[in-house]
Amino acid sequence: MYLSDHNPPHFHVFYNEDEVVFTILDLKIIRGNLPRRVRNFVLEWAFERREELMKNWELAQARKPLVKLSPLE
């Protein structure tokens, strides 16, 4: 996530050489592609943290420091 980034609310995933962008509200890929297994891990992680992701999005829009989110357990 980047400060003052464009809408819709989203987050970036970096895997190997690729960058993939997911929307926060419906967890759809809006740019890039991931292997199915990796995509499923990201979706599970993001689904469990959607509220935290939105709070970070709001912080980013206000140009405030983001809160580090826990990894998938």
Backbone as ProteinMPNN parsed JSONL, in Angstrom:
{"seq_chain_A": "MYLSDHNPPHFHVFYNEDEVVFTILDLKIIRGNLPRRVRNFVLEWAFERREELMKNWELAQARKPLVKLSPLE", "coords_chain_A": {"N_chain_A": [[0.852, -1.158, 0.0], [0.499, 2.215, -0.773], [1.136, 5.612, 0.186], [-1.426, 8.018, -0.26], [-2.483, 6.75, -2.56], [-4.199, 5.787, -5.62], [-7.785, 5.299, -6.096], [-9.659, 2.255, -6.706], [-9.805, 1.249, -3.187], [-7.005, -0.691, -2.411], [-4.406, -3.256, -2.34], [-0.952, -4.143, -2.724], [0.797, -6.972, -3.929], [3.815, -8.655, -3.922], [5.486, -11.068, -5.689], [8.012, -13.192, -6.421], [9.195, -11.958, -9.394], [6.993, -10.514, -9.962], [4.285, -8.13, -9.656], [1.215, -7.812, -8.11], [-2.075, -6.568, -7.885], [-4.673, -6.273, -5.605], [-8.112, -5.624, -4.966], [-9.523, -4.283, -1.977], [-12.143, -4.409, -0.975], [-13.636, -6.399, -2.437], [-11.736, -8.274, -2.963], [-10.624, -8.811, -5.513], [-8.426, -9.388, -8.266], [-6.89, -6.708, -9.808], [-4.757, -6.082, -11.294], [-2.17, -7.878, -12.782], [-1.03, -11.291, -12.122], [-1.129, -14.353, -10.31], [0.213, -17.561, -9.353], [-2.171, -20.172, -8.767], [-2.085, -21.449, -6.19], [-0.584, -19.63, -4.626], [-2.164, -17.339, -4.926], [-4.467, -18.206, -3.569], [-3.49, -18.369, -0.929], [-2.948, -15.652, -0.468], [-5.544, -14.595, -0.709], [-6.834, -15.854, 1.458], [-5.365, -14.766, 3.6], [-5.922, -12.0, 3.233], [-8.721, -11.933, 3.44], [-9.116, -12.532, 6.13], [-8.086, -10.24, 7.213], [-9.349, -8.013, 6.252], [-10.69, -5.79, 7.401], [-8.585, -4.559, 8.795], [-6.943, -3.98, 6.621], [-8.522, -2.054, 5.316], [-8.489, -0.036, 7.261], [-5.775, 0.608, 7.183], [-5.705, 1.538, 4.56], [-7.196, 3.887, 4.815], [-5.499, 5.283, 6.553], [-3.297, 5.545, 4.843], [-4.364, 7.198, 2.862], [-4.598, 9.496, 4.319], [-2.019, 10.087, 4.587], [-0.594, 9.004, 6.727], [1.391, 6.969, 8.99], [1.407, 3.463, 8.317], [-0.061, 0.498, 9.781], [1.581, -2.434, 10.683], [0.655, -5.576, 9.441], [-0.232, -8.827, 10.602], [1.237, -11.982, 9.565], [-0.081, -14.757, 7.6], [-1.283, -17.436, 9.491]], "CA_chain_A": [[0.0, 0.0, 0.0], [1.282, 3.437, -0.878], [0.453, 6.806, 0.668], [-2.195, 8.789, -1.249], [-2.624, 5.962, -3.785], [-5.465, 5.954, -6.341], [-8.899, 4.391, -5.81], [-10.347, 1.803, -5.513], [-8.919, 0.76, -2.129], [-6.321, -1.897, -2.873], [-3.077, -3.525, -1.8], [-0.019, -4.724, -3.683], [1.472, -8.213, -3.543], [5.003, -8.914, -4.725], [5.823, -12.494, -5.682], [9.113, -13.328, -7.388], [9.408, -10.731, -10.173], [5.684, -9.971, -10.319], [3.495, -7.304, -8.744], [-0.208, -8.053, -8.315], [-2.874, -5.628, -7.105], [-5.985, -6.782, -5.203], [-9.016, -4.682, -4.304], [-9.765, -4.676, -0.588], [-13.557, -4.68, -0.7], [-14.1, -7.677, -2.986], [-10.555, -9.136, -3.113], [-10.404, -9.17, -6.912], [-7.174, -8.927, -8.865], [-7.107, -5.672, -10.814], [-3.562, -6.033, -12.14], [-1.209, -8.95, -12.573], [-1.492, -12.667, -12.0], [-0.366, -15.198, -9.387], [-0.147, -18.975, -9.396], [-3.384, -20.45, -7.989], [-1.757, -21.741, -4.785], [-0.171, -18.37, -3.993], [-3.36, -16.488, -4.903], [-5.343, -18.684, -2.496], [-2.9, -17.94, 0.343], [-3.171, -14.206, -0.35], [-6.972, -14.377, -0.463], [-7.126, -16.258, 2.84], [-4.759, -13.754, 4.461], [-6.63, -10.728, 3.087], [-10.086, -12.085, 3.95], [-9.032, -12.455, 7.592], [-7.574, -8.929, 7.619], [-9.968, -6.988, 5.401], [-10.941, -4.582, 8.198], [-7.275, -3.94, 9.031], [-6.502, -3.429, 5.337], [-9.263, -0.806, 5.083], [-7.961, 0.975, 8.184], [-4.501, 1.044, 6.623], [-6.002, 2.343, 3.373], [-7.589, 5.209, 5.302], [-4.268, 5.922, 7.032], [-2.484, 5.89, 3.671], [-4.977, 8.357, 2.216], [-4.314, 10.644, 5.19], [-0.555, 10.183, 4.606], [-0.139, 8.64, 8.069], [2.082, 5.672, 9.0], [0.563, 2.273, 8.279], [0.111, -0.501, 10.833], [2.037, -3.704, 10.132], [-0.325, -6.644, 9.615], [0.376, -10.127, 10.893], [1.223, -12.929, 8.445], [-1.02, -15.874, 7.665], [-0.817, -18.461, 10.433]], "C_chain_A": [[0.905, 1.23, 0.0], [0.464, 4.624, -0.379], [-0.207, 7.538, -0.491], [-2.33, 8.067, -2.586], [-4.024, 6.165, -4.368], [-6.526, 4.967, -5.851], [-9.014, 3.367, -6.925], [-9.351, 1.371, -4.44], [-8.321, -0.591, -2.525], [-5.009, -2.084, -2.132], [-2.26, -4.252, -2.859], [0.615, -5.974, -3.086], [2.651, -8.388, -4.489], [5.378, -10.374, -4.565], [6.823, -12.73, -6.802], [9.312, -11.993, -8.09], [8.104, -9.978, -10.435], [5.089, -9.099, -9.222], [2.026, -7.502, -9.105], [-0.976, -7.113, -7.389], [-4.262, -6.225, -6.881], [-6.822, -5.636, -4.649], [-9.271, -5.189, -2.886], [-11.215, -5.114, -0.387], [-14.023, -6.033, -1.22], [-12.971, -8.655, -3.297], [-10.385, -9.673, -4.533], [-9.055, -8.639, -7.371], [-7.512, -7.883, -9.922], [-5.87, -5.462, -11.681], [-2.657, -7.19, -11.775], [-1.861, -10.312, -12.439], [-0.563, -13.416, -11.054], [-0.711, -16.657, -9.649], [-1.313, -19.232, -8.434], [-3.09, -20.655, -6.508], [-1.401, -20.465, -4.024], [-1.371, -17.434, -3.87], [-4.294, -16.902, -3.766], [-4.815, -18.314, -1.113], [-3.155, -16.45, 0.571], [-4.633, -13.919, -0.023], [-7.361, -14.753, 0.961], [-6.61, -15.207, 3.82], [-5.582, -12.465, 4.427], [-8.051, -10.802, 3.632], [-10.106, -11.934, 5.468], [-8.651, -11.064, 8.084], [-8.207, -7.775, 6.84], [-10.218, -5.688, 6.164], [-9.632, -3.833, 8.463], [-6.733, -3.308, 7.75], [-7.215, -2.109, 5.046], [-8.786, 0.304, 6.018], [-6.621, 1.502, 7.676], [-4.717, 1.891, 5.376], [-6.36, 3.773, 3.79], [-6.381, 5.973, 5.846], [-3.411, 6.39, 5.857], [-3.043, 7.119, 2.961], [-4.734, 9.631, 3.015], [-2.808, 10.883, 5.326], [0.004, 9.965, 6.012], [0.538, 7.276, 8.011], [1.092, 4.507, 9.06], [0.895, 1.343, 9.435], [0.53, -1.808, 10.171], [1.011, -4.791, 10.452], [0.387, -7.971, 9.812], [0.295, -11.043, 9.674], [0.144, -13.988, 8.634], [-0.458, -16.937, 8.585], [-1.328, -19.823, 10.048]], "O_chain_A": [[1.931, 1.272, 0.679], [-0.76, 4.636, -0.507], [0.373, 7.664, -1.569], [-2.294, 8.707, -3.637], [-4.922, 6.657, -3.685], [-6.204, 3.932, -5.266], [-8.495, 3.607, -8.015], [-8.179, 1.149, -4.741], [-9.037, -1.51, -2.921], [-4.555, -1.205, -1.4], [-2.802, -4.888, -3.762], [0.927, -6.025, -1.897], [2.505, -8.282, -5.706], [5.565, -10.861, -3.449], [6.53, -12.502, -7.975], [9.574, -10.989, -7.429], [8.115, -8.919, -11.062], [5.346, -9.295, -8.035], [1.643, -7.375, -10.268], [-0.574, -6.891, -6.246], [-4.94, -6.63, -7.826], [-6.303, -4.772, -3.943], [-9.236, -6.393, -2.636], [-11.472, -6.098, 0.307], [-14.737, -6.747, -0.516], [-13.213, -9.738, -3.83], [-10.046, -10.84, -4.73], [-8.6, -7.585, -6.926], [-8.317, -8.134, -10.82], [-5.924, -4.751, -12.685], [-2.409, -7.45, -10.598], [-3.07, -10.469, -12.616], [0.637, -13.149, -11.003], [-1.809, -16.959, -10.116], [-1.42, -18.574, -7.4], [-3.779, -20.091, -5.658], [-1.868, -20.253, -2.905], [-1.57, -16.808, -2.829], [-4.851, -16.046, -3.078], [-5.595, -17.981, -0.221], [-3.531, -16.038, 1.668], [-4.928, -13.093, 0.841], [-8.137, -14.042, 1.6], [-7.314, -14.807, 4.747], [-5.902, -11.904, 5.474], [-8.537, -9.838, 4.224], [-10.996, -11.291, 6.025], [-8.872, -10.742, 9.251], [-7.646, -6.68, 6.786], [-9.982, -4.603, 5.632], [-9.586, -2.607, 8.363], [-6.136, -2.233, 7.786], [-6.591, -1.153, 4.585], [-8.69, 1.46, 5.607], [-6.363, 2.704, 7.734], [-3.991, 2.861, 5.154], [-5.888, 4.741, 3.195], [-6.257, 7.178, 5.622], [-2.868, 7.494, 5.876], [-2.286, 7.98, 2.512], [-4.67, 10.721, 2.446], [-2.371, 11.758, 6.074], [0.941, 10.641, 6.436], [0.291, 6.504, 7.085], [0.08, 4.565, 9.759], [1.99, 1.393, 9.996], [-0.096, -2.244, 9.204], [0.555, -4.911, 11.589], [1.464, -8.207, 9.264], [-0.604, -10.902, 8.845], [-0.464, -14.092, 9.699], [0.713, -17.302, 8.476], [-1.036, -20.807, 10.728]]}, "name": "protein", "num_of_chains": 1, "seq": "MYLSDHNPPHFHVFYNEDEVVFTILDLKIIRGNLPRRVRNFVLEWAFERREELMKNWELAQARKPLVKLSPLE"}
